[in-house]
CSV table of C-alpha atoms in Angstrom, one decimal:
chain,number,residue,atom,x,y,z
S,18,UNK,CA,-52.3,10.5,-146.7
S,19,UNK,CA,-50.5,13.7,-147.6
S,20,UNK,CA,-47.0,14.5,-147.4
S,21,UNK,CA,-47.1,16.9,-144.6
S,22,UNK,CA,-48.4,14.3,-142.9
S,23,UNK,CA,-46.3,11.8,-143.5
S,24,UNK,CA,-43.6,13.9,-142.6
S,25,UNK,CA,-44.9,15.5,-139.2
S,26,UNK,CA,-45.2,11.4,-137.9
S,27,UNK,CA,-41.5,11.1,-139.0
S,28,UNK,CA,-40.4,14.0,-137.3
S,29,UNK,CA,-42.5,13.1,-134.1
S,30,UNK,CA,-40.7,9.6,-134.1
S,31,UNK,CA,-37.3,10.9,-135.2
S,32,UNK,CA,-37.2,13.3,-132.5
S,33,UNK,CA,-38.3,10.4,-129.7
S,34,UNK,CA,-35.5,8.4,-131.0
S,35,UNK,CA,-32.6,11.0,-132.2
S,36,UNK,CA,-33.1,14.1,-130.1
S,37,UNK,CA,-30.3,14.5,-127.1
S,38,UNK,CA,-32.8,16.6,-125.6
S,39,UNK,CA,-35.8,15.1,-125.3
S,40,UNK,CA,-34.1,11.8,-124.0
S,41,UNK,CA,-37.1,9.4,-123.7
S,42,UNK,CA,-40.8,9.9,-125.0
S,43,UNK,CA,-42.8,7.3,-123.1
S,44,UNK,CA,-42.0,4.0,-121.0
S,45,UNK,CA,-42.6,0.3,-121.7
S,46,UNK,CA,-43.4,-2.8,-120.4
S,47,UNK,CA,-41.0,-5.5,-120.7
S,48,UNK,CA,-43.1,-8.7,-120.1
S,49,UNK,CA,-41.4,-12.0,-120.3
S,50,UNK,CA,-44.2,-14.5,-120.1
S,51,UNK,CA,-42.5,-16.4,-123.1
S,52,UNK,CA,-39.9,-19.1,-124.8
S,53,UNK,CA,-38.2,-16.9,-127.5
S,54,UNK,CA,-37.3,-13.5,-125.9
S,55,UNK,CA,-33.8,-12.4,-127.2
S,56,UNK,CA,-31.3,-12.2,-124.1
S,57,UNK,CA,-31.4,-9.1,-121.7
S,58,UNK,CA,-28.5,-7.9,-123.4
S,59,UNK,CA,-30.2,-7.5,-126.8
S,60,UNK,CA,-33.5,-6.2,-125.4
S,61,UNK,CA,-31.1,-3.3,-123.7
S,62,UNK,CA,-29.5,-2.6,-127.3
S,63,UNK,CA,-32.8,-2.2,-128.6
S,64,UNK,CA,-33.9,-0.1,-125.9
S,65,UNK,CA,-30.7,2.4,-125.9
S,66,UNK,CA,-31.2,2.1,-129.7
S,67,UNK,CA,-34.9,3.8,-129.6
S,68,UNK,CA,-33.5,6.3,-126.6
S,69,UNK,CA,-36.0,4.6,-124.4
S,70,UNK,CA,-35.1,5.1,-121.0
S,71,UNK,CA,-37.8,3.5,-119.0
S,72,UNK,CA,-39.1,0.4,-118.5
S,73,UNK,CA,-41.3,-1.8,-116.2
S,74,UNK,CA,-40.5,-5.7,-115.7
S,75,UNK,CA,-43.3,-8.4,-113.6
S,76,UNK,CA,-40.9,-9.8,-111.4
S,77,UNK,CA,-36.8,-8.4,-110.2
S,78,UNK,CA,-35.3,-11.1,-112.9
S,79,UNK,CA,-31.8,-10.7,-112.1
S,80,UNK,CA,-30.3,-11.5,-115.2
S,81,UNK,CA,-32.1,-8.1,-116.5
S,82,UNK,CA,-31.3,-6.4,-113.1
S,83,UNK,CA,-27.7,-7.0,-113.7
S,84,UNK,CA,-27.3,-6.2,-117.5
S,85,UNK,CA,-28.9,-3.2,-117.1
S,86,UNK,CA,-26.9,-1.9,-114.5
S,87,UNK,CA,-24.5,1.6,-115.7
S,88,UNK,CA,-27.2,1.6,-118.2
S,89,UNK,CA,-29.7,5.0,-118.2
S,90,UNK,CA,-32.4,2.9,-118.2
S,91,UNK,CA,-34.8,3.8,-115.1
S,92,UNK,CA,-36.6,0.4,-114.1
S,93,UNK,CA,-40.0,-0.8,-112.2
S,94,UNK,CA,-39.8,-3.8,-110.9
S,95,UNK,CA,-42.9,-5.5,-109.6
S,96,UNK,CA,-43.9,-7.8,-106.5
S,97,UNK,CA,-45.6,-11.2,-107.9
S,98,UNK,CA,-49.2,-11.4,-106.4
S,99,UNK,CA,-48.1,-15.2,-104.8
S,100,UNK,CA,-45.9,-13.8,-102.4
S,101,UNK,CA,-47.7,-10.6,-101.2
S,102,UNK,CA,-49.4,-12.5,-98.2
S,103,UNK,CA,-45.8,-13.1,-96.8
S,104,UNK,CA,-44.9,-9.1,-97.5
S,105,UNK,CA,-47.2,-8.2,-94.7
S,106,UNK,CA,-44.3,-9.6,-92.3
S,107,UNK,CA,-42.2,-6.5,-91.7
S,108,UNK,CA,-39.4,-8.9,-91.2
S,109,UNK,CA,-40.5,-10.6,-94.8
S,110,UNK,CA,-40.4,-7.6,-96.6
S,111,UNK,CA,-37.1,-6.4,-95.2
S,112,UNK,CA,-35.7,-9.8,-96.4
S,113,UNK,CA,-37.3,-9.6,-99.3
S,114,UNK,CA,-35.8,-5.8,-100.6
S,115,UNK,CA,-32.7,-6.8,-99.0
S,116,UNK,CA,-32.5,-9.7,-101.5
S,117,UNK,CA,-34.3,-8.7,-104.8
S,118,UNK,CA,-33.6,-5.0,-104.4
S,119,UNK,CA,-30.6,-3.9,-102.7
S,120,UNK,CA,-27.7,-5.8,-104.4
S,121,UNK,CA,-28.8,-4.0,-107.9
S,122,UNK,CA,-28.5,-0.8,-106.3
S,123,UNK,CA,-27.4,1.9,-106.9
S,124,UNK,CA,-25.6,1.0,-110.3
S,125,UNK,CA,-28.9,-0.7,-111.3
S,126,UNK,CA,-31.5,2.9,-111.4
S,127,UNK,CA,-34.5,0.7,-109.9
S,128,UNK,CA,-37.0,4.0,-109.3
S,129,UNK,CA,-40.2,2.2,-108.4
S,130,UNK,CA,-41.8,-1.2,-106.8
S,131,UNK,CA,-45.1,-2.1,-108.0
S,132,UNK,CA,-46.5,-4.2,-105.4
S,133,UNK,CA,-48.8,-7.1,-107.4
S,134,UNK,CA,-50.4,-6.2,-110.1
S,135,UNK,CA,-54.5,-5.3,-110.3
S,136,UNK,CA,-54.9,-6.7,-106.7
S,137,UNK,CA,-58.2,-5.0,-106.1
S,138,UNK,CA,-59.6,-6.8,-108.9
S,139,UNK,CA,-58.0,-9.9,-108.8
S,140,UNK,CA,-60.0,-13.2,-108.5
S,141,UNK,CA,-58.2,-14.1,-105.5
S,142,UNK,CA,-60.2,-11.7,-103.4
S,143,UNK,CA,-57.9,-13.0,-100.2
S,144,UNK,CA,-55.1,-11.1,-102.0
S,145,UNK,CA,-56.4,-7.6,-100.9
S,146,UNK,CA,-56.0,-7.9,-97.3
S,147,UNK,CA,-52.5,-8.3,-97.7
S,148,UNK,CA,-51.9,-5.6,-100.2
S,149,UNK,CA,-51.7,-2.2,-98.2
S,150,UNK,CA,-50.0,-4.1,-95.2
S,151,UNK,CA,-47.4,-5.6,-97.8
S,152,UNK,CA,-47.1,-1.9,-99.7
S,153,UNK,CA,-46.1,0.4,-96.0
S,154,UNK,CA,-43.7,-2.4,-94.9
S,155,UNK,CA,-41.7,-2.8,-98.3
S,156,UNK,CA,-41.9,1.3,-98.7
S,157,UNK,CA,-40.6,1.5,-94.9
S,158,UNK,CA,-37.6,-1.4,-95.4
S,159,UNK,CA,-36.6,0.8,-98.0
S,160,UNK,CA,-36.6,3.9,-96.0
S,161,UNK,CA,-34.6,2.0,-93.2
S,162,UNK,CA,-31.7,0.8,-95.9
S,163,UNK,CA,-31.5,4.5,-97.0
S,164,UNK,CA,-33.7,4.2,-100.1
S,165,UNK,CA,-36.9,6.0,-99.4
S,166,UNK,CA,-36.4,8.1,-102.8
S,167,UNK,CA,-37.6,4.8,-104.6
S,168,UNK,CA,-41.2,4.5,-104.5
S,169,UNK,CA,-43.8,2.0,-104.0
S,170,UNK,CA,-47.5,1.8,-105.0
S,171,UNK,CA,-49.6,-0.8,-107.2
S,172,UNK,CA,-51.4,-0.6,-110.8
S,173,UNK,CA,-55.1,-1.3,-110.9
S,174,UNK,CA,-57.0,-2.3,-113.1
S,175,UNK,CA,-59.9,0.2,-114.7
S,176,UNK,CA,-62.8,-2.4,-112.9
S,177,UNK,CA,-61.7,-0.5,-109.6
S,178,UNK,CA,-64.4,1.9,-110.8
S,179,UNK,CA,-68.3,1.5,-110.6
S,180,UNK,CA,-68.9,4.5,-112.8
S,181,UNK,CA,-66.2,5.9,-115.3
S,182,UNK,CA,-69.1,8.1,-117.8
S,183,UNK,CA,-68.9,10.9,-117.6
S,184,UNK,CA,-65.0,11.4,-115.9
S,185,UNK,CA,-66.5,13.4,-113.4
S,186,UNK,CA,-69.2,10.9,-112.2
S,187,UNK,CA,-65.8,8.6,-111.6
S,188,UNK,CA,-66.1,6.6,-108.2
S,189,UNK,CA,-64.7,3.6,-106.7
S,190,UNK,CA,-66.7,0.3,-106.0
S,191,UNK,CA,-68.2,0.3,-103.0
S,192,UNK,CA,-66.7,-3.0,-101.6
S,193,UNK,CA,-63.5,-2.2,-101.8
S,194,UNK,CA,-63.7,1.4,-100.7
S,195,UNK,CA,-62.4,0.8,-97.2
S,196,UNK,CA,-59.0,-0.9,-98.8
S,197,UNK,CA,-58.8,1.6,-101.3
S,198,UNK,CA,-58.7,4.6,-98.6
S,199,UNK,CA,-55.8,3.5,-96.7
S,200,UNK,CA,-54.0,2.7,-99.8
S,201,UNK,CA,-54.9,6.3,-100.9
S,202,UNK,CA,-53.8,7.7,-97.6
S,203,UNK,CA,-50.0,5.8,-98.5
S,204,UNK,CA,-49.9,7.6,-101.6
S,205,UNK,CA,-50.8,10.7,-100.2
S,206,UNK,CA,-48.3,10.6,-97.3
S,207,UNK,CA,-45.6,9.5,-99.5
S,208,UNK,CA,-46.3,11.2,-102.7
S,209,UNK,CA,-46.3,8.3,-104.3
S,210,UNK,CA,-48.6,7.8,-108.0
S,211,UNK,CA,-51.8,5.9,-108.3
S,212,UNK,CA,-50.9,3.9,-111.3
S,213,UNK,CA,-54.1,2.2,-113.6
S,214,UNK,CA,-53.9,-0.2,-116.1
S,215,UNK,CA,-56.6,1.8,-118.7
S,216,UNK,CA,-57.4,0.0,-122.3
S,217,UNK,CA,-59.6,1.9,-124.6
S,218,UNK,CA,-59.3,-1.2,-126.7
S,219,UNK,CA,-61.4,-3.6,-124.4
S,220,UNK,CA,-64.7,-0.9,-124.1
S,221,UNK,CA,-64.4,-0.6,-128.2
S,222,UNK,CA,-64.6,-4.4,-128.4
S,223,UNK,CA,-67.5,-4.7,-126.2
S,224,UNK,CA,-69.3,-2.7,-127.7
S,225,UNK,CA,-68.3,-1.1,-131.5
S,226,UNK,CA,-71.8,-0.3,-132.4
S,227,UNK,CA,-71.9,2.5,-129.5
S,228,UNK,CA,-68.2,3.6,-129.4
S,229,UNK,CA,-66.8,5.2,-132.0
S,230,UNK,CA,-63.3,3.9,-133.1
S,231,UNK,CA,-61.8,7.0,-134.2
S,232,UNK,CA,-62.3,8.3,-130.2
S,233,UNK,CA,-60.6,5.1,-128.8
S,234,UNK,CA,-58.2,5.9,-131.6
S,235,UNK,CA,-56.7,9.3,-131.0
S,236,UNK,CA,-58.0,10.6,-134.4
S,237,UNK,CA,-59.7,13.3,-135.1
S,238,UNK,CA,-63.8,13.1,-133.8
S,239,UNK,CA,-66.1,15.5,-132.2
S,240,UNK,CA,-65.2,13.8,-128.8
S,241,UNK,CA,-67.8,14.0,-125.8
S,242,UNK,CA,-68.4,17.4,-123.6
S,243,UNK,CA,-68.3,16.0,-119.8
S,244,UNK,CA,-71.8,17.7,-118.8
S,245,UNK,CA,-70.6,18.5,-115.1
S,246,UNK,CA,-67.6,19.9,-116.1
S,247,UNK,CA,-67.7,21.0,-119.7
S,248,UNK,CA,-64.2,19.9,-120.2
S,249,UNK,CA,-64.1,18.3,-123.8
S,250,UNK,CA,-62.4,14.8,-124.6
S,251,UNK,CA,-61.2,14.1,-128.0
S,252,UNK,CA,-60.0,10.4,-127.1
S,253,UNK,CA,-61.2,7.6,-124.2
S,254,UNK,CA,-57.7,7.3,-122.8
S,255,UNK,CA,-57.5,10.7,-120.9
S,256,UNK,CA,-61.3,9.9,-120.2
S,257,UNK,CA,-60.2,7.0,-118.1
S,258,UNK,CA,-57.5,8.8,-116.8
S,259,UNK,CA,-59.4,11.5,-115.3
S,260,UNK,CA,-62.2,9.5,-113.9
S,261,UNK,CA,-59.6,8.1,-111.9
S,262,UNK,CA,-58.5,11.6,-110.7
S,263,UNK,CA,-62.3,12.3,-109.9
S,264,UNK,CA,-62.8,9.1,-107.8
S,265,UNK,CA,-59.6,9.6,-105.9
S,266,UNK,CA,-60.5,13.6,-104.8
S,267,UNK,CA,-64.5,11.8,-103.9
S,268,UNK,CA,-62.3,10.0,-101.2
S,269,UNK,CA,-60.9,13.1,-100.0
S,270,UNK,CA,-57.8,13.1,-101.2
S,271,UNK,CA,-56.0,15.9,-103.4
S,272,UNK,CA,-52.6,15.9,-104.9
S,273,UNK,CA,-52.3,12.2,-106.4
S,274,UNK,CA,-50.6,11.9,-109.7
S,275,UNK,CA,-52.9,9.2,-112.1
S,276,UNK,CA,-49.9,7.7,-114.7
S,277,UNK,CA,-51.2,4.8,-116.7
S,278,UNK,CA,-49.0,1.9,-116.1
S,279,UNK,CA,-50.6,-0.5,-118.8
S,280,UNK,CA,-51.7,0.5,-122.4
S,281,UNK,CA,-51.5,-0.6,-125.7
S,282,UNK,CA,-53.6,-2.2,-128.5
S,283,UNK,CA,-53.2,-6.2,-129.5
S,284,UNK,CA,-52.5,-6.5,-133.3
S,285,UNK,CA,-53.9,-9.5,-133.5
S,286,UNK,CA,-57.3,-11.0,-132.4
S,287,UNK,CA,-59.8,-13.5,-132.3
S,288,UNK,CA,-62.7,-13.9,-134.6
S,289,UNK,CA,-64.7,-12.2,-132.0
S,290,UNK,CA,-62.5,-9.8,-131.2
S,291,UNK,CA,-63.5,-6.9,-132.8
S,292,UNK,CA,-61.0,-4.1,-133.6
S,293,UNK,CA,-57.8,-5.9,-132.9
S,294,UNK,CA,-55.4,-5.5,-136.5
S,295,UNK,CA,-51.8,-4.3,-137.3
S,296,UNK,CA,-53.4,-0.8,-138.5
S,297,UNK,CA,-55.7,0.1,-135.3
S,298,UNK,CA,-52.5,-0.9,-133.3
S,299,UNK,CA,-49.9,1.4,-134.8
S,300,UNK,CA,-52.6,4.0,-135.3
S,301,UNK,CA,-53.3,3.8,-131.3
S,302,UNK,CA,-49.7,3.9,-130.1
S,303,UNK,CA,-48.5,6.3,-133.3
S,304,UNK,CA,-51.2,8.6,-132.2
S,305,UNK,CA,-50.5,7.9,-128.4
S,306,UNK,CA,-46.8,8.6,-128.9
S,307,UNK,CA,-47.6,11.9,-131.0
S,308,UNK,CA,-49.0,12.9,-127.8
S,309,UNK,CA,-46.8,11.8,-125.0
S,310,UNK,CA,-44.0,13.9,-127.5
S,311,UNK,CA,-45.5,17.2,-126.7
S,312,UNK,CA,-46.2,16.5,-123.2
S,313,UNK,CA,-49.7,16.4,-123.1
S,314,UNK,CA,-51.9,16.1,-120.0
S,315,UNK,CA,-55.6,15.5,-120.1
S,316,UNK,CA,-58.6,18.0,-120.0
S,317,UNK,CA,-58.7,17.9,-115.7
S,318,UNK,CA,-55.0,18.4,-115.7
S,319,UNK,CA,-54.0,20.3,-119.0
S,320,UNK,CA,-50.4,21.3,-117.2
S,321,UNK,CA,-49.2,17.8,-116.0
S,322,UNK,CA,-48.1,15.4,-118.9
S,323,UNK,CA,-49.7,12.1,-118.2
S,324,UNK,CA,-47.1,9.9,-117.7
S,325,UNK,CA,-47.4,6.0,-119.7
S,326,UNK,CA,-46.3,2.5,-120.0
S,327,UNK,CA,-47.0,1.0,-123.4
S,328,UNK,CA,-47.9,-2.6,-123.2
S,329,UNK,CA,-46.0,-4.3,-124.6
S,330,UNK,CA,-42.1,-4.2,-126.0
S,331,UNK,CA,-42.6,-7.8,-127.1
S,332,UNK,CA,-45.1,-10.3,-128.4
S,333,UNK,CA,-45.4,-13.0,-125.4
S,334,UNK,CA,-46.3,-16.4,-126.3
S,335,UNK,CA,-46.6,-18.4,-123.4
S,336,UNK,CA,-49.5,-15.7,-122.2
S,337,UNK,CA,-52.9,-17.6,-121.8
S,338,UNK,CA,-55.9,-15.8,-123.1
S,339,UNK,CA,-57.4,-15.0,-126.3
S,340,UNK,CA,-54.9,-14.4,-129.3
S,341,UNK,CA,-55.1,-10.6,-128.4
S,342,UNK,CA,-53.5,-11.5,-125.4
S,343,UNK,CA,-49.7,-12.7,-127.0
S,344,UNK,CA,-50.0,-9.7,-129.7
S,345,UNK,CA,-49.6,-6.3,-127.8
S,346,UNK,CA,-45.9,-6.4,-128.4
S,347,UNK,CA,-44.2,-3.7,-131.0
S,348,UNK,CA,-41.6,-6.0,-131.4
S,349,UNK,CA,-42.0,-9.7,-132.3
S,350,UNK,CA,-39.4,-12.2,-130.5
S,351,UNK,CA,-36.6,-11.6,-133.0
S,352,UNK,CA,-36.5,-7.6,-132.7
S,353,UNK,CA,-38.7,-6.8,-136.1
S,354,UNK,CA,-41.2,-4.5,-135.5
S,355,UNK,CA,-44.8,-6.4,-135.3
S,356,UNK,CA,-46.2,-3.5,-137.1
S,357,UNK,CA,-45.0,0.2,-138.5
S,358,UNK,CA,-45.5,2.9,-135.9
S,359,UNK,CA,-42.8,5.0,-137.8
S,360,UNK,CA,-39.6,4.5,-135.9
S,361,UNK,CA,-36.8,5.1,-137.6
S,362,UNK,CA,-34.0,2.9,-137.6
S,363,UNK,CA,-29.9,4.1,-138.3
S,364,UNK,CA,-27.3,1.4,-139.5
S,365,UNK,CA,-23.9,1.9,-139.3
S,366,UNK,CA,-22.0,-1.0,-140.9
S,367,UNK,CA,-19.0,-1.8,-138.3
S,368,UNK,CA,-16.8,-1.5,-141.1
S,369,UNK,CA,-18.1,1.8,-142.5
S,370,UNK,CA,-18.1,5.2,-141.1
S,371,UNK,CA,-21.0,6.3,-143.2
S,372,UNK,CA,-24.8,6.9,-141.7
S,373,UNK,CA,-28.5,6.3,-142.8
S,374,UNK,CA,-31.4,6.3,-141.7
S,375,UNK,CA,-34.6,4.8,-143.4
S,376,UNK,CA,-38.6,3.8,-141.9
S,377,UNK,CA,-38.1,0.5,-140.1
S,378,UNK,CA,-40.6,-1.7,-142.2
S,379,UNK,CA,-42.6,-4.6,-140.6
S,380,UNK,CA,-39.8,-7.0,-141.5
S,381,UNK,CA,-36.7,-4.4,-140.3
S,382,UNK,CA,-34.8,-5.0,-137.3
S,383,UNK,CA,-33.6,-2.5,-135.5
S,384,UNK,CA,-29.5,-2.0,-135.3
S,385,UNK,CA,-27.5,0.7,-133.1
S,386,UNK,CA,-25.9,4.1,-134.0
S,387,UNK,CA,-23.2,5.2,-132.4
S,388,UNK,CA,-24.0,7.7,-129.7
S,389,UNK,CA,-21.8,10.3,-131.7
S,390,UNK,CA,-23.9,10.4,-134.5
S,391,UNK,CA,-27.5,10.7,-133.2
S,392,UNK,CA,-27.2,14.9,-132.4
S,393,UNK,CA,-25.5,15.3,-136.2
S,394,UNK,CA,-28.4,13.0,-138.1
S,395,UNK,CA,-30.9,14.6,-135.3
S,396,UNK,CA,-30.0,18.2,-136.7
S,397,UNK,CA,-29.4,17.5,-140.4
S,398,UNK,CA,-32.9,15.5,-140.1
S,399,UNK,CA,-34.4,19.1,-138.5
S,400,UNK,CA,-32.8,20.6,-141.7
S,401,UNK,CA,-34.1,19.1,-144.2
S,402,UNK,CA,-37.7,18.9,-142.8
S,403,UNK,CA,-37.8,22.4,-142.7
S,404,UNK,CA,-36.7,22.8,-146.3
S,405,UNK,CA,-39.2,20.3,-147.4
S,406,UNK,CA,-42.2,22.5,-145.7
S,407,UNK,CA,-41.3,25.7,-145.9
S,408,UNK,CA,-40.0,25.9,-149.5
């Protein structure tokens, strides 16, 4: 690895962290399906810490609701897939923002309600009839209380496609086509995103012979030419992203932002789950982040950055599954970083004035800086970059 290298990933992670101007680089889920999460309070430390300011959490826990409220931390919270089949009561779903919604607001900035979560794949098929129902009456209490700036959709999983190769071939499954239309026809009247939950990591571990791992990576590969298209993809993410954005327009529909709600890359596997480690994960979400820093949109839409969610800010261990399952977090339970993606961490002894900064190992929490200090070490960090390449 050379030093320029080196030194471009610090810069890239630096700048997410340090910069006053860039102010957030990508979002993150916060899951909670666990017995050893630090308390709200911490997690919003951390959060403020790394100059991430947005997050998605499974549920409106009001403990995080309430700690996070002042805080410039923009939050999704999320309908529970048990209750939706009451949500298609307008009367329900007015109760139900009015209570779990409302009293956060406006200190708490809640700026989206995902409504389940990969409903139109879930094995409880009797789920889907209640979903678009459930979605207009929560979206319309909200406009009624004077909040119809916050909006309202629900992530998918990539199954909701029957072809994804090439992007441009991208359709929707045939049985759920009729659901998927009105749902489409919400979004479009209320400008609301389509959000997918897309893992390159799950088509790499079915099949590693066929795929290859620097594509599903982000490194550098000769990518695939879309043959209806001829727009080039250098990684499967974007791939996924775009086939998306080519179903959606088959349905008739045009002007529908895709943003990937669910991604990441488990650091830890089963024997037969090929490709999960502590080096394919940074390397995914290091080379990920790279991107989301320059504001990167994919081949079909060059000019919009795609907008993602890393999964996850935590290991969870409660999560049932394969061992992949409870190791997507960056951070284990006690705030160490699982593995090194490069941040850098600042500690400022309370009884010292003095600063430093130094790569946050696998075993280094991370600790706060004073707001005061970020734009100086932000600057002086610019400095001596430059003088290190250019010299």
């Amino acid at each position: 690895m050379t030093t320029t290298f080196i030194i471009t990933t610090l810069f890239v992670f630096l700048a997410c962290s340090l910069s006053p101007d860039v102010g957030y680089c990508f979002g993150i889920n916060y899951g909670q399906v666990a017995n050893n999460l630090p308390q709200p309070e911490k997690v919003l430390v951390l959060l403020s810490t790394l100059n991430l300011t947005k997050t998605r959490i499974y549920d409106t826990n009001p403990q995080i609701l309430t700690t996070f409220s002042k805080s410039n931390i923009e939050i999704i919270v999320t309908v529970e897939n048990e209750i939706l089949n009451q949500l298609d009561d307008p009367q329900q779903a007015l109760q139900w923002v009015n209570s779990r919604v409302i009293p956060f607001l406006p200190n708490t900035k809640i700026t989206g309600i995902q409504v389940g979560n990969e409903v139109f794949t879930d094995d409880d098929t009797t789920l889907l009839q209640h979903l678009v129902p459930a979605v207009i009456n929560i979206y319309n209490a909200l406009a009624q209380l004077g909040y119809s700036n916050i909006w309202v959709s629900t992530p998918s999983s990539l199954a909701v496609l029957e072809t994804s190769y090439p992007p441009s071939a991208g359709s929707f499954k045939g049985e759920i086509s009729s659901m998927m239309y009105q749902f489409l026809n919400f979004l479009a009247t209320t400008k609301a995103p389509f959000w997918i939950n897309a893992y390159p990591y799950f088509a790499y571990k079915d099949d590693p012979n066929s795929i290859p791992l620097d594509y599903v990576l982000f490194n550098p590969n000769v990518g695939m030419v879309d043959p209806n298209t001829n727009l080039h993809y250098d990684n499967m993410l974007y791939a996924m992203a775009d086939a998306v954005s080519f179903s959606i327009a088959k349905m008739g529909f045009k002007g529908i932002e895709v943003r990937v709600s669910e991604t990441g890359w488990p650091s830890r596997g089963d024997a037969n789950e090929v490709g999960a480690s502590p080096v394919n994960a940074a390397t995914y979400n290091r080379n990920l982040l790279k991107r989301q820093m320059v504001n990167q949109g994919t081949p079909l839409n060059p000019r919009m950055r795609l907008e993602v969610y890393l999964f996850a800010l935590f290991n969870e261990d409660l999560k049932p599954g394969p061992t992949s399952e409870r190791n997507y977090g960056l951070f284990r339970p006690d705030e160490s970083l699982t593995y090194n993606v490069g941040f850098s961490t600042l500690a400022t002894p309370k009884t010292s004035a003095s600063t430093s900064f130094s790569l946050a190992s696998s075993s280094t929490k991370i600790k706060a800086v004073p707001k005061g200090s970020k734009n100086l070490v932000y600057w002086m960090f610019i400095y001596v970059l430059i003088s290190i390449l250019y010299v």
